mmCIF file of C-alpha atoms in Angstrom:
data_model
loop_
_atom_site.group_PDB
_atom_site.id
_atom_site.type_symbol
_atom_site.label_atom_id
_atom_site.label_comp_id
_atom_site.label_asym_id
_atom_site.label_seq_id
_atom_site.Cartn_x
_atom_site.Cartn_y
_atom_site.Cartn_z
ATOM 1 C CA UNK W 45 28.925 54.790 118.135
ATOM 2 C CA UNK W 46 31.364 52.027 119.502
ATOM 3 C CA UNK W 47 31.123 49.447 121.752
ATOM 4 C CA UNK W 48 27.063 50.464 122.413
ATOM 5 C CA UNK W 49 25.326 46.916 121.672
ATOM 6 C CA UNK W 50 24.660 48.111 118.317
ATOM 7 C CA UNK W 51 22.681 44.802 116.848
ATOM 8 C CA UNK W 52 22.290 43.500 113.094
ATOM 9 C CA UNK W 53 22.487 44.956 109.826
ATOM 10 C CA UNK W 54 24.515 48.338 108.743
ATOM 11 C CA UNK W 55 21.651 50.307 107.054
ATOM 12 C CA UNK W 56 22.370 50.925 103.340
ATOM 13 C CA UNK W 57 20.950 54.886 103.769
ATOM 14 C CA UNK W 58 24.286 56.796 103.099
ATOM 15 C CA UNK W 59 23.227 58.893 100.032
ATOM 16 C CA UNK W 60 25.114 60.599 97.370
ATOM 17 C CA UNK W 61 26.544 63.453 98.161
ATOM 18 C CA UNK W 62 26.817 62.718 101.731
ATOM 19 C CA UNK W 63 29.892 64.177 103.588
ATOM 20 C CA UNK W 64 30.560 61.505 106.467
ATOM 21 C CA UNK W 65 34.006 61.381 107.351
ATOM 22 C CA UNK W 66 34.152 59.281 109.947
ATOM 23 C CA UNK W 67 32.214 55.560 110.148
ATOM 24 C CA UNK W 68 33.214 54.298 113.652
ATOM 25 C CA UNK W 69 31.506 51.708 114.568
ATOM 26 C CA UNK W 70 33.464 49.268 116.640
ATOM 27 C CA UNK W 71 33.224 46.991 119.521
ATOM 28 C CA UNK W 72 29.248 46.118 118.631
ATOM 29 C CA UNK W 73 27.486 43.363 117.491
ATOM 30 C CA UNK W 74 26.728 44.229 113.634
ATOM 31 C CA UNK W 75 26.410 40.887 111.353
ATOM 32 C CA UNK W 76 25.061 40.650 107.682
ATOM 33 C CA UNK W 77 27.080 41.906 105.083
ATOM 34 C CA UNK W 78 28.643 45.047 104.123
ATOM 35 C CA UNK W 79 26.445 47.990 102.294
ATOM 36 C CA UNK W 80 27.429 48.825 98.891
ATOM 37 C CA UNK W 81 26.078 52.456 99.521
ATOM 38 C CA UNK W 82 28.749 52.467 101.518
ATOM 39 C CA UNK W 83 31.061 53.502 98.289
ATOM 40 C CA UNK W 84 28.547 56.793 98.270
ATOM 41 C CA UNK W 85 30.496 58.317 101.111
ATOM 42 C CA UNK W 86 33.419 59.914 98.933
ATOM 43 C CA UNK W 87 35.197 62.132 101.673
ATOM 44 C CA UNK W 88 35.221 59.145 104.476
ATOM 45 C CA UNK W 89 38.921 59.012 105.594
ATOM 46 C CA UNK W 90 38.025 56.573 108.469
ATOM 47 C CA UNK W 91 35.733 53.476 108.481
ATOM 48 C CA UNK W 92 36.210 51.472 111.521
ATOM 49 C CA UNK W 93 33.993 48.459 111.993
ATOM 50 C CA UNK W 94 36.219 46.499 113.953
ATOM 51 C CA UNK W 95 35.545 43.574 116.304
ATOM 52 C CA UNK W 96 31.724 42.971 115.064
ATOM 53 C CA UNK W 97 30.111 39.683 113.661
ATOM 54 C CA UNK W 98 30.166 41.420 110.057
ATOM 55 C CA UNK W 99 30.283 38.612 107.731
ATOM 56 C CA UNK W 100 30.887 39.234 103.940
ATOM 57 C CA UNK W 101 34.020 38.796 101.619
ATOM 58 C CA UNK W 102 36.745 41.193 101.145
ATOM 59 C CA UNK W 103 35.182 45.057 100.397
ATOM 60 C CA UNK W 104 37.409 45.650 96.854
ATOM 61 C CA UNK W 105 34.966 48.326 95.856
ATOM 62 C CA UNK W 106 35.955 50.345 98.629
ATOM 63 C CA UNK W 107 39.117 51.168 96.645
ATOM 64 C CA UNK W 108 36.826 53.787 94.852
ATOM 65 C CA UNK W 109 36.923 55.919 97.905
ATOM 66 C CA UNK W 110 39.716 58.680 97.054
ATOM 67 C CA UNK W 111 39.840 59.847 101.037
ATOM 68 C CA UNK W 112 40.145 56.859 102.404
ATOM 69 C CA UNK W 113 43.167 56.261 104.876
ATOM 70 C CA UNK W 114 41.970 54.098 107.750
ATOM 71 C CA UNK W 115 40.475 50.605 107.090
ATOM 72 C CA UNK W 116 39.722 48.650 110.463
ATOM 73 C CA UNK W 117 38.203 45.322 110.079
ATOM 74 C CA UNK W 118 39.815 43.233 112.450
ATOM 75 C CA UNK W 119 37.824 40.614 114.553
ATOM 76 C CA UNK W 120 34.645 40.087 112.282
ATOM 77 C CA UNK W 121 34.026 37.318 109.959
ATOM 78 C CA UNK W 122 35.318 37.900 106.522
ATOM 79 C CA UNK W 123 36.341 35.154 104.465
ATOM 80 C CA UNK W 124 37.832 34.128 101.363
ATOM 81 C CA UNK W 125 40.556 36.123 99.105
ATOM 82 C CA UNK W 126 41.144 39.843 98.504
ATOM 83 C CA UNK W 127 40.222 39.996 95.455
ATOM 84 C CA UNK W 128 41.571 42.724 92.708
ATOM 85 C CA UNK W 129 41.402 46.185 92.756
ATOM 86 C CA UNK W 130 38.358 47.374 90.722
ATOM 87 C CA UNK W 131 39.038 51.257 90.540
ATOM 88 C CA UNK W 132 39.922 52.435 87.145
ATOM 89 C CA UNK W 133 42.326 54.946 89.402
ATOM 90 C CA UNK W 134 44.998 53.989 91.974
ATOM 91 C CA UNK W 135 43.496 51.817 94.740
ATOM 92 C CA UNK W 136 43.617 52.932 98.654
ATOM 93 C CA UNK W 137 46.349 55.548 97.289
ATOM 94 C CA UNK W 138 46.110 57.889 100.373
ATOM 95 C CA UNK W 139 45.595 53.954 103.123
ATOM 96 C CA UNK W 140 48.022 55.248 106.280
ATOM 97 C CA UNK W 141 46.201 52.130 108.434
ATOM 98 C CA UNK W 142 44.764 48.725 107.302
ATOM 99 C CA UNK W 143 43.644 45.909 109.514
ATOM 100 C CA UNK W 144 42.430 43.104 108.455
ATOM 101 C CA UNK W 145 43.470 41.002 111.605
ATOM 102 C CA UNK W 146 41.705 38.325 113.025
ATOM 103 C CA UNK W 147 39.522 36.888 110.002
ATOM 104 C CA UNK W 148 38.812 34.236 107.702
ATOM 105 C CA UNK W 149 40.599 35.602 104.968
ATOM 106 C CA UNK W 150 42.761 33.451 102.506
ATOM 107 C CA UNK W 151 44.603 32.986 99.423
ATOM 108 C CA UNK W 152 47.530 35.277 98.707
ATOM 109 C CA UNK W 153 48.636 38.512 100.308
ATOM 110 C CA UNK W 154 47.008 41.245 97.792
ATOM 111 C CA UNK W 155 50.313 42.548 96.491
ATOM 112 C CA UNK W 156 48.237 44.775 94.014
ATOM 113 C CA UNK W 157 47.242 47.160 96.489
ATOM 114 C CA UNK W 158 50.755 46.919 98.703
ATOM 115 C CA UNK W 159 52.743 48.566 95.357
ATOM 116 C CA UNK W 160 49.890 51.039 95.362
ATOM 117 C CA UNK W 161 49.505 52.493 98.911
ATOM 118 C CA UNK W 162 51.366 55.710 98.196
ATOM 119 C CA UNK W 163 50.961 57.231 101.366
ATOM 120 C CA UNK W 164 52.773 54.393 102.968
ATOM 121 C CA UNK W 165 55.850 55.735 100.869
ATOM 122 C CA UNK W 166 56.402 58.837 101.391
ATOM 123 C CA UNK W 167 58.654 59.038 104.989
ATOM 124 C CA UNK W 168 57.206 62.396 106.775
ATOM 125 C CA UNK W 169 59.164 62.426 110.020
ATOM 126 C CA UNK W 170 57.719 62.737 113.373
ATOM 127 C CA UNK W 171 56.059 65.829 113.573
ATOM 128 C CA UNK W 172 52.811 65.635 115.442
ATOM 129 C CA UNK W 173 50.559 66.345 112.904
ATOM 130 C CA UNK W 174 46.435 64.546 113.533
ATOM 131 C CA UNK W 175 44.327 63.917 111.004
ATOM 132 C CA UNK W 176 41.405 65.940 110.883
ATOM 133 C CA UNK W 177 41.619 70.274 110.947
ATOM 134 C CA UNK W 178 41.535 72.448 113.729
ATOM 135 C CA UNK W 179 38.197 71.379 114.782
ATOM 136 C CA UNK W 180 37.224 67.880 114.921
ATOM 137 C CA UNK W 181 40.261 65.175 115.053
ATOM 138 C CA UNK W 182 39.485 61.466 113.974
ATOM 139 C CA UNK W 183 39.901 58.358 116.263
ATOM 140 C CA UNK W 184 40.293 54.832 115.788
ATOM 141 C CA UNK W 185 41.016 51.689 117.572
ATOM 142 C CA UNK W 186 44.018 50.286 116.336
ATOM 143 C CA UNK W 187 47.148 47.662 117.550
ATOM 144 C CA UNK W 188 50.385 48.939 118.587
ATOM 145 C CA UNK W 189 52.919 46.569 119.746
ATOM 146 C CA UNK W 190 50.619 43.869 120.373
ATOM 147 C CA UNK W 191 47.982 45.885 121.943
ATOM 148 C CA UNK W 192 44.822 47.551 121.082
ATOM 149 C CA UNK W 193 44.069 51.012 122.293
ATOM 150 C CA UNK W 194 41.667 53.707 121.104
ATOM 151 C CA UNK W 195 43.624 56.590 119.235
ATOM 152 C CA UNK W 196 41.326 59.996 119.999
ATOM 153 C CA UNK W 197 43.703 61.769 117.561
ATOM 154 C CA UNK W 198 45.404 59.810 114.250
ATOM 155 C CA UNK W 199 49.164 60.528 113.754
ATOM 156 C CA UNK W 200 49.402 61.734 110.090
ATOM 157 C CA UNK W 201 52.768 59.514 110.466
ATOM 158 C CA UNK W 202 51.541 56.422 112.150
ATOM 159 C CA UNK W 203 51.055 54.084 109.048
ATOM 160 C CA UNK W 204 50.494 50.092 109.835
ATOM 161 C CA UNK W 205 49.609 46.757 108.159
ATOM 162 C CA UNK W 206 47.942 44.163 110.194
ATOM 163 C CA UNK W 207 46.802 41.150 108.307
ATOM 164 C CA UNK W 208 47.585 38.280 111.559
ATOM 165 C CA UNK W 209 45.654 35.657 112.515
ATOM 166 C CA UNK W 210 43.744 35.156 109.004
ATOM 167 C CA UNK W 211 44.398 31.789 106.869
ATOM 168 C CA UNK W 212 46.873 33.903 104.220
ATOM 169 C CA UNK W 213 48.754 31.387 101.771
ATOM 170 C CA UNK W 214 51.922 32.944 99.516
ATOM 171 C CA UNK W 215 55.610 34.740 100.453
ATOM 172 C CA UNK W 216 55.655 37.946 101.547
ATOM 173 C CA UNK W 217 55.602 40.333 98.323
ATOM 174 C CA UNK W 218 58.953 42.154 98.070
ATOM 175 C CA UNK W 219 56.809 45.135 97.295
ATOM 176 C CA UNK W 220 56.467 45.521 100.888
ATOM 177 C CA UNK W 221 59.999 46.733 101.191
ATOM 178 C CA UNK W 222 58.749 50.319 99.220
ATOM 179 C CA UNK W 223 56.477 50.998 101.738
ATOM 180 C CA UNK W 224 59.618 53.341 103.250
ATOM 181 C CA UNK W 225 56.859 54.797 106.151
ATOM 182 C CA UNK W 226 55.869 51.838 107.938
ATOM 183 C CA UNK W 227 55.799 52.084 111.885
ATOM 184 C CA UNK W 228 54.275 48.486 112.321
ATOM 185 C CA UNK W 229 54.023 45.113 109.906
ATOM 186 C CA UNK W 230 52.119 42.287 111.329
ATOM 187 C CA UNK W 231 51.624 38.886 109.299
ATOM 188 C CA UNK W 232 51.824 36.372 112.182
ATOM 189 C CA UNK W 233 49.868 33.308 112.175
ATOM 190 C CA UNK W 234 49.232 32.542 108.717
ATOM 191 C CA UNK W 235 50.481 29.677 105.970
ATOM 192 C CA UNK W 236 53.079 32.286 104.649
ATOM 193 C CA UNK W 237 56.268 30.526 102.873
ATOM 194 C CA UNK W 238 59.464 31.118 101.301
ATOM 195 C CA UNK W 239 61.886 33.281 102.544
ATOM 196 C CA UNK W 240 61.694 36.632 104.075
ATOM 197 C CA UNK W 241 62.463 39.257 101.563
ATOM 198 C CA UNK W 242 65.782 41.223 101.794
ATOM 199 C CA UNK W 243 63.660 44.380 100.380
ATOM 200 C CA UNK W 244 62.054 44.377 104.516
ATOM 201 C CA UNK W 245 65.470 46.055 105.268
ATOM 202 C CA UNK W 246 64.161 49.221 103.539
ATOM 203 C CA UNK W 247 61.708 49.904 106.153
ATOM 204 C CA UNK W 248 63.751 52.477 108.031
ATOM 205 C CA UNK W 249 61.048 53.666 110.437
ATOM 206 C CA UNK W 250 59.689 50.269 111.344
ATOM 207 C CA UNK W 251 59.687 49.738 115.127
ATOM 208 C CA UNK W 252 57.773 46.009 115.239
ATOM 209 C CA UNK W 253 57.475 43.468 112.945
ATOM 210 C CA UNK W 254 55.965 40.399 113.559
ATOM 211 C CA UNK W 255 55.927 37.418 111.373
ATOM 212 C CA UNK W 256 55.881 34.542 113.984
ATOM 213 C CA UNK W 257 53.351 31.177 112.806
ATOM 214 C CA UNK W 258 54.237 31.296 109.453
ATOM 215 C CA UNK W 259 56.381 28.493 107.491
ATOM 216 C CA UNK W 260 58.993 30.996 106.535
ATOM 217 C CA UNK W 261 62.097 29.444 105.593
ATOM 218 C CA UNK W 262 65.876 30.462 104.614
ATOM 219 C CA UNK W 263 67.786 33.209 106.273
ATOM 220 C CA UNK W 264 67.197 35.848 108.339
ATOM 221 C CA UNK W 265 68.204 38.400 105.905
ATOM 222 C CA UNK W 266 71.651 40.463 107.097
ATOM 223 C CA UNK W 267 69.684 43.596 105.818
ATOM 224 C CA UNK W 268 67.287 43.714 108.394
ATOM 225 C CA UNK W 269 70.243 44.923 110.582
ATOM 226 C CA UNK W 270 69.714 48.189 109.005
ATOM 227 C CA UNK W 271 66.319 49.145 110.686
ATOM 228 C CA UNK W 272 67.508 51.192 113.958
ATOM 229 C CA UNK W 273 64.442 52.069 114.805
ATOM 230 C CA UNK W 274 62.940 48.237 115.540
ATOM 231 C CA UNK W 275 62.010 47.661 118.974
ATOM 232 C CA UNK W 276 59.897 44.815 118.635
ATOM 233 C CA UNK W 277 60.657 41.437 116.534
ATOM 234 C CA UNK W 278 58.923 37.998 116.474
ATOM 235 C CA UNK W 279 60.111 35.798 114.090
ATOM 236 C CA UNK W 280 58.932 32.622 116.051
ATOM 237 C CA UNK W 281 57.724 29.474 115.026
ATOM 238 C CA UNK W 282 58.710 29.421 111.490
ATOM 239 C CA UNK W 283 61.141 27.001 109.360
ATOM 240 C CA UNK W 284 64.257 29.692 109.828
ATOM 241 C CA UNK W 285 67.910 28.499 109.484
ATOM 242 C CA UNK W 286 70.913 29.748 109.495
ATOM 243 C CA UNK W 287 72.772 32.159 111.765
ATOM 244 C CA UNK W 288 71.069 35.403 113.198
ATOM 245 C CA UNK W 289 72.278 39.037 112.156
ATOM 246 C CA UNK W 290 74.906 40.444 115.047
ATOM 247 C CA UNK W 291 74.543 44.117 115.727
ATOM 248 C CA UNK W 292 72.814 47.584 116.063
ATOM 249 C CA UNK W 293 69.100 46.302 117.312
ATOM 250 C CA UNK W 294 69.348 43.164 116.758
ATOM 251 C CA UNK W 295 71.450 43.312 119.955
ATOM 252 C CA UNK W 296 68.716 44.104 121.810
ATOM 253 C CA UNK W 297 66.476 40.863 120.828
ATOM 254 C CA UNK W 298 66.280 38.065 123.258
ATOM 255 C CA UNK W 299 65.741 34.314 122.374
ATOM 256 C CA UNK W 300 61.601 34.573 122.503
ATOM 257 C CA UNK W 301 61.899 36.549 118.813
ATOM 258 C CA UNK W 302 63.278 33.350 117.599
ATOM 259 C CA UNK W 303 62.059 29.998 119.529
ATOM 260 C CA UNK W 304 60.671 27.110 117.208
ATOM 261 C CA UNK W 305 63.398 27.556 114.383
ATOM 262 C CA UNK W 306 65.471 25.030 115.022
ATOM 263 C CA UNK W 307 67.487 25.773 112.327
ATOM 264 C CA UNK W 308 68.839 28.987 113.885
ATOM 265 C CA UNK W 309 71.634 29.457 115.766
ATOM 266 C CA UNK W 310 73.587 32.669 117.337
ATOM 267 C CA UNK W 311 73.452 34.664 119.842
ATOM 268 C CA UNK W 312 71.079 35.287 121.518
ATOM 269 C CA UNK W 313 70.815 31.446 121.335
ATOM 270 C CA UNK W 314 72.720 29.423 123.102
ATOM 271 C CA UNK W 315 72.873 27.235 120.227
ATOM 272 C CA UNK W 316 76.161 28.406 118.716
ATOM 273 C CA UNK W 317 76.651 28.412 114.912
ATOM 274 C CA UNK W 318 79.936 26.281 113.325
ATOM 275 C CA UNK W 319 83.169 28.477 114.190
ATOM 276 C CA UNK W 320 81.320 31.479 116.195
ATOM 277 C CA UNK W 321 82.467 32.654 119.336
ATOM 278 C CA UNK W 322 79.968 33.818 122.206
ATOM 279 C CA UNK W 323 79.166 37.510 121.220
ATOM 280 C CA UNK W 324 80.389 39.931 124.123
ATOM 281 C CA UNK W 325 77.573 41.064 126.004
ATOM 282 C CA UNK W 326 78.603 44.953 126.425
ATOM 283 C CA UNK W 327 76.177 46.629 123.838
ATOM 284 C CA UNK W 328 73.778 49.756 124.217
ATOM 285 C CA UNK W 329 70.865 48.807 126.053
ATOM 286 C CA UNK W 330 67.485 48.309 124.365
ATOM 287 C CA UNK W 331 66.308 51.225 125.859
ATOM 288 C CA UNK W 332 68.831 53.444 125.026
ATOM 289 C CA UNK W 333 68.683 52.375 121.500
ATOM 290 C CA UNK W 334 64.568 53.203 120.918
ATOM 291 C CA UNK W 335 65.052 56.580 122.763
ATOM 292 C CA UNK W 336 68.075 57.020 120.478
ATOM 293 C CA UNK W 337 66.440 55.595 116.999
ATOM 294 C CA UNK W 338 62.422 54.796 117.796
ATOM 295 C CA UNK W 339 59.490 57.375 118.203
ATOM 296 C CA UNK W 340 58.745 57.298 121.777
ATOM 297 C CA UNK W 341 54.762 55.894 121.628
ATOM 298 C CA UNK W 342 54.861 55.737 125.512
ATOM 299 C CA UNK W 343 54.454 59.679 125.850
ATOM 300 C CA UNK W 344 52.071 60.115 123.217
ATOM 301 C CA UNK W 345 49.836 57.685 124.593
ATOM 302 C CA UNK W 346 50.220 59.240 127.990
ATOM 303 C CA UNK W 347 48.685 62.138 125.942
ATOM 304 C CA UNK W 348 45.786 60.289 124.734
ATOM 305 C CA UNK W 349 44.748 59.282 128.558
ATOM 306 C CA UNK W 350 46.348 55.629 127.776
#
């Protein structure tokens, strides 16, 4: 049912003992609040009601939901902090995708649920495995890279956190850094301070992370030289200092990933730090490095018709 000019309220009607699996609903024009009957639907694995007018405060009591995997809330009007889990079991244990992009929301980043998302843990390689059984596949609108694109089939592996563009003020939990699955982190333009945690250099399969509009301050930390597989990095328009990490991908990163720190200096800056030489300029190509380390999303998504 996306994108059909769907107008105003969700309908509370989903019974117990229902056996949706699948709420998509994006790209309408649904407003009002959120129905509690929602937390009837106990095998929904998907519930995508992205880029509505929905306009309610963060849905904690969706944590109940053991199947749940794919939360999609981006572009509506939720406001006001994520508030605590409220399950007496593990909340959003089996969450693979959660976007809350594009919001009112505010207060602190709901570290609670990041040291609970299990499924976000546990690295399963890149065997193309869907969601879904050998007859019906779920879809989902989500971001990759920077742009949105309808998924017809979910990658069991594809796991992301989008929370940009809301009014989020705290650091950056270092419980992010056990979330060892991550393909894509995006906290951009937010009040985020402190430093970045050293613990983000555990992320072995990220390929983009983006925490650019922030006031992030410190060091870039030398660990994040360990993630191979990054393609994409924007760490722009923050309070950053210091010189930037030399080698592997970080190579590959040109001076856009760092403008409005003023503090930074390195290559590839031309603002050279105290006693550095000019790096030499002979290093594996960006390219070479993704098809070497990354998960090559351009051929999937010629798959899905992208």
């Amino acid at each position: 049912m996306r994108k059909n000019k769907l107008v105003g309220l969700i309908p509370a009607t989903f019974k117990k003992g229902n056996i949706l699996r699948n709420l998509g609903l994006n790209g309408n024009q649904l407003d009002g609040p959120l129905p509690q009957a929602l937390r009837n639907c106990t095998n929904l694995q998907v519930l995508d009601l992205g880029n509505n007018y929905i306009n309610d405060t963060f849905p904690n009591w969706l944590d109940s939901l053991p199947m749940l995997q794919v939360l999609i809330l981006r572009s509506n009007r939720f406001h006001g902090p994520i508030s605590s889990p409220i399950t007496r079991f593990i909340p959003f244990q089996k969450m693979r995708i959660m976007d809350l992009s594009h919001n009112n929301f505010c207060g602190p980043l709901p570290t609670k649920y990041f040291e609970n998302f299990l499924s976000m843990m546990n690295v399963q390689g890149h065997e193309l495995k869907y969601m879904g059984d050998d007859y019906y596949h779920d879809s989902v609108v989500v971001e990759i890279k920077g742009i949105e694109l309808e998924l017809v089939k979910i990658l069991t592996f594809f796991t992301t956190i989008y929370f940009s563009n809301n009014a989020f003020r705290s650091t950056i939990p270092k419980e992010i850094g056990k979330l060892k699955s991550l393909k894509g982190l995006n906290f951009s333009h937010n009040y985020l301070t402190g430093s970045i945690p050293s613990s983000l250099g555990n992320l072995t399969e990220l390929e983009w992370l983006d925490l650019s509009s922030n006031m992030l301050d410190g060091e870039i930390p030398r660990k994040l030289v360990d993630l191979t597989s990054l393609g994409t990095l924007n760490l722009s328009d923050n309070r950053l200092v210091g010189s930037i990490p030399f080698g592997k991908q970080f190579n590959t990163f040109e001076n856009n990933s760092y403008l409005g720190n003023f503090g930074l200096c390195g290559y590839p800056l031309s603002n050279l730090c105290i006693n550095e030489e000019a790096h030499p300029s002979s290093f594996q190509g960006e390219d070479d490095l993704e098809q070497e380390n990354g998960f090559d999303w351009e051929v999937v998504l010629m798959g899905y018709g992208w």
